Amino acid sequence: MRHVHLWLRAHPWVFDGLAAIVVVLLTLMLFPALSNSGAWIEAFFPFVFVVPILLRTRYPVAALYLTAALGLAALVTFRLPHPAALFTGIVMAYSAAVYTPRRHSWAALALSLGAGLIGGVRWSYVIVQLTGSSYTLGELTLRNQIIALGASVVVACAPLVIAWLWGGVVHTRHAYLQEALDRANRLERERDALARLAVVEERGRIARDLHDVVAHSLSVVVLQADGARHVLETDPARAARALEVIGRTGREATAEMRRLLGVLRSPDTSDAPDRTPQPELAGIEHLVDQVRSSGLPVTLHVRGDLAAVPASAGLSAYRIVQEALTNTLRHGGPGASAEVRAEVRPEGLSVCVLDDGRGAAAANDGAGLGLLGMRERAAAVGGEVTAGPRPGGGFEVTAWLPYESMAVA
């Protein structure tokens, strides 16, 4: 039954056609008797009620008021109530409640009550005849006349009002289903938007990781290659060590980039546990050793247990130190040295990278993306980064990465 209802709702013209056929059959049923009695208007006029029936779904408002006009004409001219007119009134009361705006729906109820009142009063004698009484309406007592008129009005109004009420129930149900469908579509669009936003954020994070990996590794490779070229003839052993550092740095960079790009290539990484690009803060010692082997003297001072730092803050701190040391390698100049300070506090992690190089006097070879990346990484965990030249020369990068903001997020 449910499938039949859904199919009829999707094809309303089927019901319109069936209802029009019913109007025609009801008209033909009384046509011989009315035509033989000479009531040609009453015999032919009911065929016109097919028009609003066929228009009820495409033009419900126009069909409603056309039915009201035709019904009024029938109430005035017909000697007896015609079933085709009553059937059309019932269908249009239901259709007005389902398809028309609220003000027209209330107008349909008022028209139904008015038509029932007029028809009940005009044809109240029919009720008297149906009771089997041999009296006419005028021969009844006043009390019985009032009873007959009231019963006639109720009988005339009841089908129209019931049809209107049922149409209101169907309209409410359709509105609820449409609202649920709209809500589902809206939630689906919001889910897709959030998914796209998550992809954009993930790609931004991976882009920052790629920048850090490539910038740091290439800086080490360039410095070692230059050093090897200068001492190749005078100190082959030192040149060999430099080439060894170049090879190790290149392999490490290649492995980390493979993990990063693997995240982009593979949507399901359940079978690839070593592809997540999350270096730990404890690896900062290896990072400092790698920079030292590139020829930059670096001192590391750590206060507190680095293992107690949350993963998000640890990753951000690692990348900030990596970028700051890479900038020192690029712009510090010959004879520069650096110092890394990390202090683990109960409320957050403090990181400071100092150098005594040329600082702001160094030529800029980019668009400041390294400092921008450091600030973005700190902001992602609710922290902040300050960077600038030191008063006595050199450059300083300070980062504060709190824990509470990450816990709230």
CSV table of C-alpha atoms in Angstrom, one decimal:
chain,number,residue,atom,x,y,z
A,1,MET,CA,0.0,0.0,0.0
A,2,ARG,CA,2.9,2.3,0.8
A,3,HIS,CA,4.4,1.8,-2.6
A,4,VAL,CA,1.0,2.6,-4.3
A,5,HIS,CA,0.8,5.8,-2.3
A,6,LEU,CA,4.3,6.9,-3.2
A,7,TRP,CA,3.7,6.1,-6.9
A,8,LEU,CA,0.4,8.0,-6.9
A,9,ARG,CA,2.1,11.0,-5.2
A,10,ALA,CA,4.8,10.9,-7.9
A,11,HIS,CA,2.1,10.7,-10.6
A,12,PRO,CA,-0.8,13.0,-9.5
A,13,TRP,CA,-2.3,13.0,-13.0
A,14,VAL,CA,-3.3,9.4,-12.5
A,15,PHE,CA,-5.6,10.3,-9.6
A,16,ASP,CA,-6.8,13.4,-11.5
A,17,GLY,CA,-7.8,11.2,-14.4
A,18,LEU,CA,-9.6,8.7,-12.2
A,19,ALA,CA,-11.5,11.5,-10.3
A,20,ALA,CA,-12.5,13.0,-13.7
A,21,ILE,CA,-13.8,9.6,-14.8
A,22,VAL,CA,-15.9,9.3,-11.6
A,23,VAL,CA,-17.4,12.8,-12.2
A,24,VAL,CA,-18.3,11.7,-15.8
A,25,LEU,CA,-19.9,8.4,-14.5
A,26,LEU,CA,-21.9,10.2,-11.8
A,27,THR,CA,-23.2,12.7,-14.4
A,28,LEU,CA,-24.1,9.9,-16.9
A,29,MET,CA,-25.9,8.0,-14.1
A,30,LEU,CA,-28.4,10.7,-13.7
A,31,PHE,CA,-28.4,12.0,-17.2
A,32,PRO,CA,-31.3,9.9,-18.6
A,33,ALA,CA,-33.7,10.8,-15.8
A,34,LEU,CA,-32.8,14.5,-15.9
A,35,SER,CA,-33.0,14.8,-19.7
A,36,ASN,CA,-36.3,12.9,-19.8
A,37,SER,CA,-37.8,15.3,-17.3
A,38,GLY,CA,-36.6,18.3,-19.3
A,39,ALA,CA,-33.9,19.5,-16.9
A,40,TRP,CA,-31.3,19.9,-19.6
A,41,ILE,CA,-29.1,22.3,-17.5
A,42,GLU,CA,-28.9,19.9,-14.6
A,43,ALA,CA,-28.2,17.0,-17.1
A,44,PHE,CA,-25.3,18.7,-18.9
A,45,PHE,CA,-23.9,21.2,-16.4
A,46,PRO,CA,-22.2,18.6,-14.1
A,47,PHE,CA,-19.8,17.6,-17.0
A,48,VAL,CA,-18.1,21.0,-16.4
A,49,PHE,CA,-16.9,19.9,-13.0
A,50,VAL,CA,-14.3,17.8,-14.8
A,51,VAL,CA,-12.3,21.0,-15.5
A,52,PRO,CA,-11.3,21.9,-11.9
A,53,ILE,CA,-10.6,18.2,-11.2
A,54,LEU,CA,-8.0,18.1,-14.0
A,55,LEU,CA,-6.5,21.4,-12.8
A,56,ARG,CA,-6.3,20.7,-9.1
A,57,THR,CA,-2.6,19.8,-8.9
A,58,ARG,CA,-1.2,22.2,-11.5
A,59,TYR,CA,-3.3,25.2,-10.6
A,60,PRO,CA,-4.8,24.4,-7.2
A,61,VAL,CA,-5.8,28.0,-6.3
A,62,ALA,CA,-7.6,28.6,-9.6
A,63,ALA,CA,-9.2,25.2,-9.4
A,64,LEU,CA,-10.5,26.0,-5.9
A,65,TYR,CA,-12.3,29.2,-6.8
A,66,LEU,CA,-13.6,27.8,-10.1
A,67,THR,CA,-15.1,24.9,-8.1
A,68,ALA,CA,-16.7,27.5,-5.7
A,69,ALA,CA,-18.2,29.4,-8.7
A,70,LEU,CA,-19.6,26.2,-10.3
A,71,GLY,CA,-20.9,25.0,-7.0
A,72,LEU,CA,-22.7,28.2,-6.3
A,73,ALA,CA,-24.3,28.0,-9.7
A,74,ALA,CA,-25.4,24.4,-9.0
A,75,LEU,CA,-26.8,25.4,-5.5
A,76,VAL,CA,-28.9,28.2,-7.2
A,77,THR,CA,-30.2,26.3,-10.3
A,78,PHE,CA,-30.4,22.6,-9.4
A,79,ARG,CA,-33.7,21.3,-8.0
A,80,LEU,CA,-31.9,18.3,-6.3
A,81,PRO,CA,-28.3,17.8,-5.1
A,82,HIS,CA,-26.2,16.3,-7.7
A,83,PRO,CA,-23.6,13.6,-6.6
A,84,ALA,CA,-21.0,14.9,-9.2
A,85,ALA,CA,-21.1,18.3,-7.6
A,86,LEU,CA,-20.8,16.9,-4.1
A,87,PHE,CA,-17.9,14.6,-5.2
A,88,THR,CA,-16.0,17.5,-6.8
A,89,GLY,CA,-16.5,19.6,-3.7
A,90,ILE,CA,-15.0,16.9,-1.5
A,91,VAL,CA,-12.0,16.4,-3.8
A,92,MET,CA,-11.3,20.2,-4.0
A,93,ALA,CA,-11.7,20.7,-0.2
A,94,TYR,CA,-9.0,18.0,0.2
A,95,SER,CA,-6.8,19.4,-2.6
A,96,ALA,CA,-7.0,23.0,-1.3
A,97,ALA,CA,-5.8,21.8,2.2
A,98,VAL,CA,-2.9,19.9,0.6
A,99,TYR,CA,-1.7,22.1,-2.2
A,100,THR,CA,-2.7,25.7,-1.6
A,101,PRO,CA,-1.1,28.3,0.7
A,102,ARG,CA,-2.6,28.5,4.2
A,103,ARG,CA,-4.8,31.5,3.5
A,104,HIS,CA,-6.5,29.8,0.5
A,105,SER,CA,-6.8,26.6,2.6
A,106,TRP,CA,-8.8,28.5,5.2
A,107,ALA,CA,-10.8,30.1,2.4
A,108,ALA,CA,-11.6,26.5,1.2
A,109,LEU,CA,-12.9,25.6,4.7
A,110,ALA,CA,-15.1,28.8,4.8
A,111,LEU,CA,-16.5,28.0,1.3
A,112,SER,CA,-17.2,24.4,2.3
A,113,LEU,CA,-19.1,25.5,5.4
A,114,GLY,CA,-21.0,28.1,3.3
A,115,ALA,CA,-21.9,25.6,0.6
A,116,GLY,CA,-23.0,23.0,3.2
A,117,LEU,CA,-25.2,25.6,4.9
A,118,ILE,CA,-26.8,26.8,1.7
A,119,GLY,CA,-27.3,23.3,0.3
A,120,GLY,CA,-28.6,22.0,3.7
A,121,VAL,CA,-31.2,24.7,4.0
A,122,ARG,CA,-32.2,24.6,0.3
A,123,TRP,CA,-32.5,20.8,0.2
A,124,SER,CA,-33.6,20.1,3.7
A,125,TYR,CA,-36.8,18.5,2.5
A,126,VAL,CA,-34.7,15.6,1.2
A,127,ILE,CA,-33.9,14.7,4.8
A,128,VAL,CA,-37.6,14.6,5.6
A,129,GLN,CA,-38.3,12.3,2.7
A,130,LEU,CA,-35.4,10.0,3.6
A,131,THR,CA,-37.0,9.5,7.1
A,132,GLY,CA,-40.1,8.0,5.4
A,133,SER,CA,-42.4,10.8,6.7
A,134,SER,CA,-45.5,11.6,4.7
A,135,TYR,CA,-45.3,15.2,5.8
A,136,THR,CA,-43.6,18.0,3.9
A,137,LEU,CA,-41.2,20.3,5.6
A,138,GLY,CA,-43.8,23.0,6.0
A,139,GLU,CA,-46.3,20.6,7.7
A,140,LEU,CA,-43.8,19.8,10.5
A,141,THR,CA,-43.7,21.5,13.8
A,142,LEU,CA,-41.2,24.3,14.4
A,143,ARG,CA,-39.1,21.9,16.5
A,144,ASN,CA,-39.0,19.3,13.9
A,145,GLN,CA,-38.3,21.8,11.2
A,146,ILE,CA,-35.2,23.0,13.1
A,147,ILE,CA,-34.1,19.4,13.6
A,148,ALA,CA,-34.5,18.7,9.9
A,149,LEU,CA,-32.6,21.8,8.9
A,150,GLY,CA,-29.8,21.1,11.4
A,151,ALA,CA,-29.5,17.5,10.2
A,152,SER,CA,-29.5,18.6,6.6
A,153,VAL,CA,-26.7,21.2,7.2
A,154,VAL,CA,-24.6,18.7,9.1
A,155,VAL,CA,-25.0,16.0,6.4
A,156,ALA,CA,-24.1,18.6,3.7
A,157,CYS,CA,-21.1,20.0,5.6
A,158,ALA,CA,-19.6,16.9,7.1
A,159,PRO,CA,-18.1,15.3,3.9
A,160,LEU,CA,-16.5,18.6,2.9
A,161,VAL,CA,-15.1,19.4,6.4
A,162,ILE,CA,-13.7,15.8,6.8
A,163,ALA,CA,-12.0,16.0,3.4
A,164,TRP,CA,-10.5,19.4,4.4
A,165,LEU,CA,-9.2,18.0,7.7
A,166,TRP,CA,-7.7,15.0,6.1
A,167,GLY,CA,-6.0,17.2,3.5
A,168,GLY,CA,-4.5,19.2,6.4
A,169,VAL,CA,-3.1,16.1,7.9
A,170,VAL,CA,-1.6,15.1,4.6
A,171,HIS,CA,-0.2,18.6,4.1
A,172,THR,CA,1.5,18.5,7.6
A,173,ARG,CA,3.0,15.1,6.9
A,174,HIS,CA,4.3,16.2,3.5
A,175,ALA,CA,5.8,19.4,5.1
A,176,TYR,CA,7.5,17.3,7.8
A,177,LEU,CA,9.0,14.9,5.3
A,178,GLN,CA,10.2,17.8,3.1
A,179,GLU,CA,11.8,19.4,6.1
A,180,ALA,CA,13.5,16.2,7.1
A,181,LEU,CA,14.7,15.8,3.5
A,182,ASP,CA,16.0,19.4,3.4
A,183,ARG,CA,17.8,18.8,6.8
A,184,ALA,CA,19.4,15.6,5.5
A,185,ASN,CA,20.6,17.4,2.4
A,186,ARG,CA,21.9,20.3,4.4
A,187,LEU,CA,23.7,18.0,6.8
A,188,GLU,CA,25.2,16.1,3.8
A,189,ARG,CA,26.4,19.4,2.3
A,190,GLU,CA,27.9,20.4,5.6
A,191,ARG,CA,29.6,17.0,6.0
A,192,ASP,CA,31.1,17.4,2.5
A,193,ALA,CA,32.2,20.9,3.3
A,194,LEU,CA,33.9,19.8,6.5
A,195,ALA,CA,35.5,16.9,4.7
A,196,ARG,CA,36.9,19.3,2.0
A,197,LEU,CA,38.1,21.6,4.8
A,198,ALA,CA,39.8,18.8,6.5
A,199,VAL,CA,41.5,17.8,3.2
A,200,VAL,CA,42.7,21.4,2.7
A,201,GLU,CA,44.0,21.6,6.3
A,202,GLU,CA,45.8,18.2,5.9
A,203,ARG,CA,47.3,19.3,2.6
A,204,GLY,CA,48.5,22.5,4.2
A,205,ARG,CA,50.1,20.6,7.1
A,206,ILE,CA,51.8,18.2,4.6
A,207,ALA,CA,53.0,21.2,2.5
A,208,ARG,CA,54.6,22.7,5.6
A,209,ASP,CA,56.2,19.4,6.5
A,210,LEU,CA,57.5,19.1,2.9
A,211,HIS,CA,58.9,22.7,3.1
A,212,ASP,CA,60.7,21.9,6.4
A,213,VAL,CA,62.1,18.6,5.1
A,214,VAL,CA,63.3,20.0,1.7
A,215,ALA,CA,64.6,23.3,3.1
A,216,HIS,CA,66.6,21.7,5.9
A,217,SER,CA,68.0,18.8,3.9
A,218,LEU,CA,69.0,20.9,0.9
A,219,SER,CA,70.7,23.4,3.2
A,220,VAL,CA,72.7,20.6,4.7
A,221,VAL,CA,73.5,19.1,1.3
A,222,VAL,CA,74.6,22.5,-0.2
A,223,LEU,CA,76.9,23.4,2.7
A,224,GLN,CA,78.5,19.9,2.8
A,225,ALA,CA,78.9,19.9,-1.0
A,226,ASP,CA,80.6,23.4,-0.9
A,227,GLY,CA,82.8,22.2,2.0
A,228,ALA,CA,83.8,19.0,0.2
A,229,ARG,CA,84.6,20.9,-3.0
A,230,HIS,CA,87.0,23.2,-1.1
A,231,VAL,CA,88.9,20.4,0.7
A,232,LEU,CA,88.7,17.8,-2.0
A,233,GLU,CA,92.4,18.1,-2.9
A,234,THR,CA,93.9,19.1,0.4
A,235,ASP,CA,91.9,16.9,2.8
A,236,PRO,CA,90.3,14.0,0.9
A,237,ALA,CA,89.2,12.3,4.2
A,238,ARG,CA,87.2,15.3,5.3
A,239,ALA,CA,85.7,15.5,1.8
A,240,ALA,CA,84.7,11.9,2.1
A,241,ARG,CA,83.0,12.6,5.4
A,242,ALA,CA,81.1,15.5,3.9
A,243,LEU,CA,79.9,13.2,1.1
A,244,GLU,CA,78.8,10.7,3.6
A,245,VAL,CA,76.7,13.3,5.4
A,246,ILE,CA,75.2,14.3,2.0
A,247,GLY,CA,74.3,10.8,1.3
A,248,ARG,CA,72.8,10.2,4.7
A,249,THR,CA,70.8,13.4,4.7
A,250,GLY,CA,69.5,12.7,1.2
A,251,ARG,CA,68.4,9.2,2.2
A,252,GLU,CA,66.6,10.5,5.3
A,253,ALA,CA,64.9,13.3,3.4
A,254,THR,CA,63.8,10.9,0.7
A,255,ALA,CA,62.4,8.5,3.3
A,256,GLU,CA,60.5,11.2,5.1
A,257,MET,CA,59.1,12.7,1.8
A,258,ARG,CA,58.0,9.2,0.8
A,259,ARG,CA,56.1,8.9,4.1
A,260,LEU,CA,54.5,12.4,3.5
A,261,LEU,CA,53.5,11.7,-0.1
A,262,GLY,CA,52.3,8.2,0.9
A,263,VAL,CA,49.6,9.9,3.0
A,264,LEU,CA,48.4,11.7,-0.1
A,265,ARG,CA,48.5,8.6,-2.3
A,266,SER,CA,46.9,6.1,0.0
A,267,PRO,CA,43.5,6.8,1.6
A,268,ASP,CA,43.7,3.7,3.7
A,269,THR,CA,47.0,3.5,5.6
A,270,SER,CA,46.0,0.7,7.9
A,271,ASP,CA,48.5,-1.7,6.2
A,272,ALA,CA,51.3,1.0,6.2
A,273,PRO,CA,52.1,1.8,9.8
A,274,ASP,CA,55.3,3.7,9.0
A,275,ARG,CA,53.8,6.4,6.7
A,276,THR,CA,52.6,8.9,9.3
A,277,PRO,CA,54.9,12.0,9.3
A,278,GLN,CA,55.1,12.6,13.0
A,279,PRO,CA,58.6,13.1,14.2
A,280,GLU,CA,58.9,13.1,18.0
A,281,LEU,CA,60.4,15.9,20.1
A,282,ALA,CA,62.9,13.5,21.5
A,283,GLY,CA,64.4,13.4,18.0
A,284,ILE,CA,65.6,17.0,18.4
A,285,GLU,CA,69.0,15.6,19.6
A,286,HIS,CA,69.4,13.8,16.3
A,287,LEU,CA,68.3,17.0,14.5
A,288,VAL,CA,71.0,19.0,16.3
A,289,ASP,CA,73.7,16.4,15.6
A,290,GLN,CA,72.7,16.5,11.9
A,291,VAL,CA,73.1,20.3,11.8
A,292,ARG,CA,76.4,20.1,13.7
A,293,SER,CA,77.7,17.7,11.1
A,294,SER,CA,76.9,20.3,8.5
A,295,GLY,CA,79.5,22.6,10.0
A,296,LEU,CA,77.3,24.8,12.3
A,297,PRO,CA,78.2,24.6,16.0
A,298,VAL,CA,74.9,24.0,17.9
A,299,THR,CA,74.4,23.8,21.6
A,300,LEU,CA,71.3,22.1,23.0
A,301,HIS,CA,69.9,22.8,26.5
A,302,VAL,CA,66.9,20.8,27.7
A,303,ARG,CA,65.1,21.3,31.0
A,304,GLY,CA,62.4,18.8,31.8
A,305,ASP,CA,61.2,15.5,30.3
A,306,LEU,CA,60.6,15.9,26.6
A,307,ALA,CA,58.6,12.6,26.6
A,308,ALA,CA,55.9,14.3,28.7
A,309,VAL,CA,55.2,16.9,26.0
A,310,PRO,CA,51.9,16.1,24.0
A,311,ALA,CA,52.4,14.9,20.5
A,312,SER,CA,50.9,18.0,18.8
A,313,ALA,CA,53.2,20.4,20.7
A,314,GLY,CA,56.2,18.1,20.2
A,315,LEU,CA,55.7,18.0,16.5
A,316,SER,CA,55.3,21.8,16.3
A,317,ALA,CA,58.4,22.4,18.4
A,318,TYR,CA,60.4,20.0,16.3
A,319,ARG,CA,59.5,21.7,13.1
A,320,ILE,CA,60.1,25.2,14.6
A,321,VAL,CA,63.6,24.3,15.7
A,322,GLN,CA,64.3,22.6,12.4
A,323,GLU,CA,63.2,25.7,10.4
A,324,ALA,CA,65.1,28.1,12.7
A,325,LEU,CA,68.3,26.1,12.4
A,326,THR,CA,67.8,25.9,8.6
A,327,ASN,CA,67.5,29.7,8.5
A,328,THR,CA,70.8,29.9,10.5
A,329,LEU,CA,72.5,27.6,8.0
A,330,ARG,CA,71.3,29.7,5.1
A,331,HIS,CA,71.7,33.2,6.4
A,332,GLY,CA,74.0,33.0,9.4
A,333,GLY,CA,77.1,33.3,7.4
A,334,PRO,CA,80.6,31.9,8.1
A,335,GLY,CA,81.6,31.5,11.7
A,336,ALA,CA,78.0,31.5,13.0
A,337,SER,CA,76.9,29.3,15.9
A,338,ALA,CA,73.5,28.5,17.3
A,339,GLU,CA,71.9,27.6,20.6
A,340,VAL,CA,68.7,25.7,21.2
A,341,ARG,CA,66.9,25.9,24.5
A,342,ALA,CA,63.8,23.8,25.4
A,343,GLU,CA,62.1,24.0,28.8
A,344,VAL,CA,59.2,21.7,29.7
A,345,ARG,CA,56.8,23.5,32.1
A,346,PRO,CA,53.6,22.2,33.7
A,347,GLU,CA,51.5,24.6,31.5
A,348,GLY,CA,53.4,24.4,28.3
A,349,LEU,CA,56.6,24.1,26.3
A,350,SER,CA,59.1,27.0,25.8
A,351,VAL,CA,61.5,26.8,22.9
A,352,CYS,CA,64.2,29.3,21.9
A,353,VAL,CA,66.7,29.2,19.1
A,354,LEU,CA,69.5,31.8,19.1
A,355,ASP,CA,72.4,32.4,16.8
A,356,ASP,CA,75.2,35.0,16.4
A,357,GLY,CA,75.2,35.2,12.7
A,358,ARG,CA,74.3,38.1,10.4
A,359,GLY,CA,70.6,38.0,11.4
A,360,ALA,CA,68.4,40.5,9.6
A,361,ALA,CA,71.4,41.8,7.6
A,362,ALA,CA,71.4,38.6,5.6
A,363,ALA,CA,70.0,38.7,2.0
A,364,ASN,CA,66.5,37.4,1.7
A,365,ASP,CA,66.2,34.5,-0.8
A,366,GLY,CA,62.5,33.9,-0.4
A,367,ALA,CA,59.2,35.3,0.7
A,368,GLY,CA,59.5,34.6,4.4
A,369,LEU,CA,57.6,31.4,4.2
A,370,GLY,CA,59.7,29.8,6.9
A,371,LEU,CA,58.7,32.3,9.6
A,372,LEU,CA,55.1,32.1,8.4
A,373,GLY,CA,55.2,28.3,8.7
A,374,MET,CA,56.5,28.5,12.2
A,375,ARG,CA,53.8,30.9,13.3
A,376,GLU,CA,51.1,28.7,11.7
A,377,ARG,CA,52.5,25.7,13.5
A,378,ALA,CA,52.4,27.5,16.9
A,379,ALA,CA,48.9,28.9,16.2
A,380,ALA,CA,47.6,25.4,15.4
A,381,VAL,CA,48.2,24.3,19.1
A,382,GLY,CA,47.2,27.7,20.6
A,383,GLY,CA,50.7,29.1,20.9
A,384,GLU,CA,52.7,31.9,19.4
A,385,VAL,CA,56.1,32.6,17.9
A,386,THR,CA,58.2,35.7,18.0
A,387,ALA,CA,61.2,36.2,15.7
A,388,GLY,CA,63.6,39.0,15.0
A,389,PRO,CA,67.2,40.2,15.2
A,390,ARG,CA,69.0,40.2,18.5
A,391,PRO,CA,70.4,43.5,20.0
A,392,GLY,CA,74.0,42.3,20.0
A,393,GLY,CA,73.8,40.7,16.5
A,394,GLY,CA,72.3,37.5,15.3
A,395,PHE,CA,68.7,36.2,15.2
A,396,GLU,CA,66.3,34.9,17.8
A,397,VAL,CA,63.2,32.7,17.5
A,398,THR,CA,61.1,32.1,20.6
A,399,ALA,CA,58.0,29.8,20.7
A,400,TRP,CA,55.5,29.2,23.5
A,401,LEU,CA,53.3,26.1,23.0
A,402,PRO,CA,50.7,25.7,25.8
A,403,TYR,CA,49.0,22.5,26.8
A,404,GLU,CA,45.6,23.7,28.0
A,405,SER,CA,44.4,25.1,24.7
A,406,MET,CA,45.1,21.7,23.1
A,407,ALA,CA,43.2,19.9,25.8
A,408,VAL,CA,40.2,22.2,25.3
A,409,ALA,CA,40.3,21.7,21.5
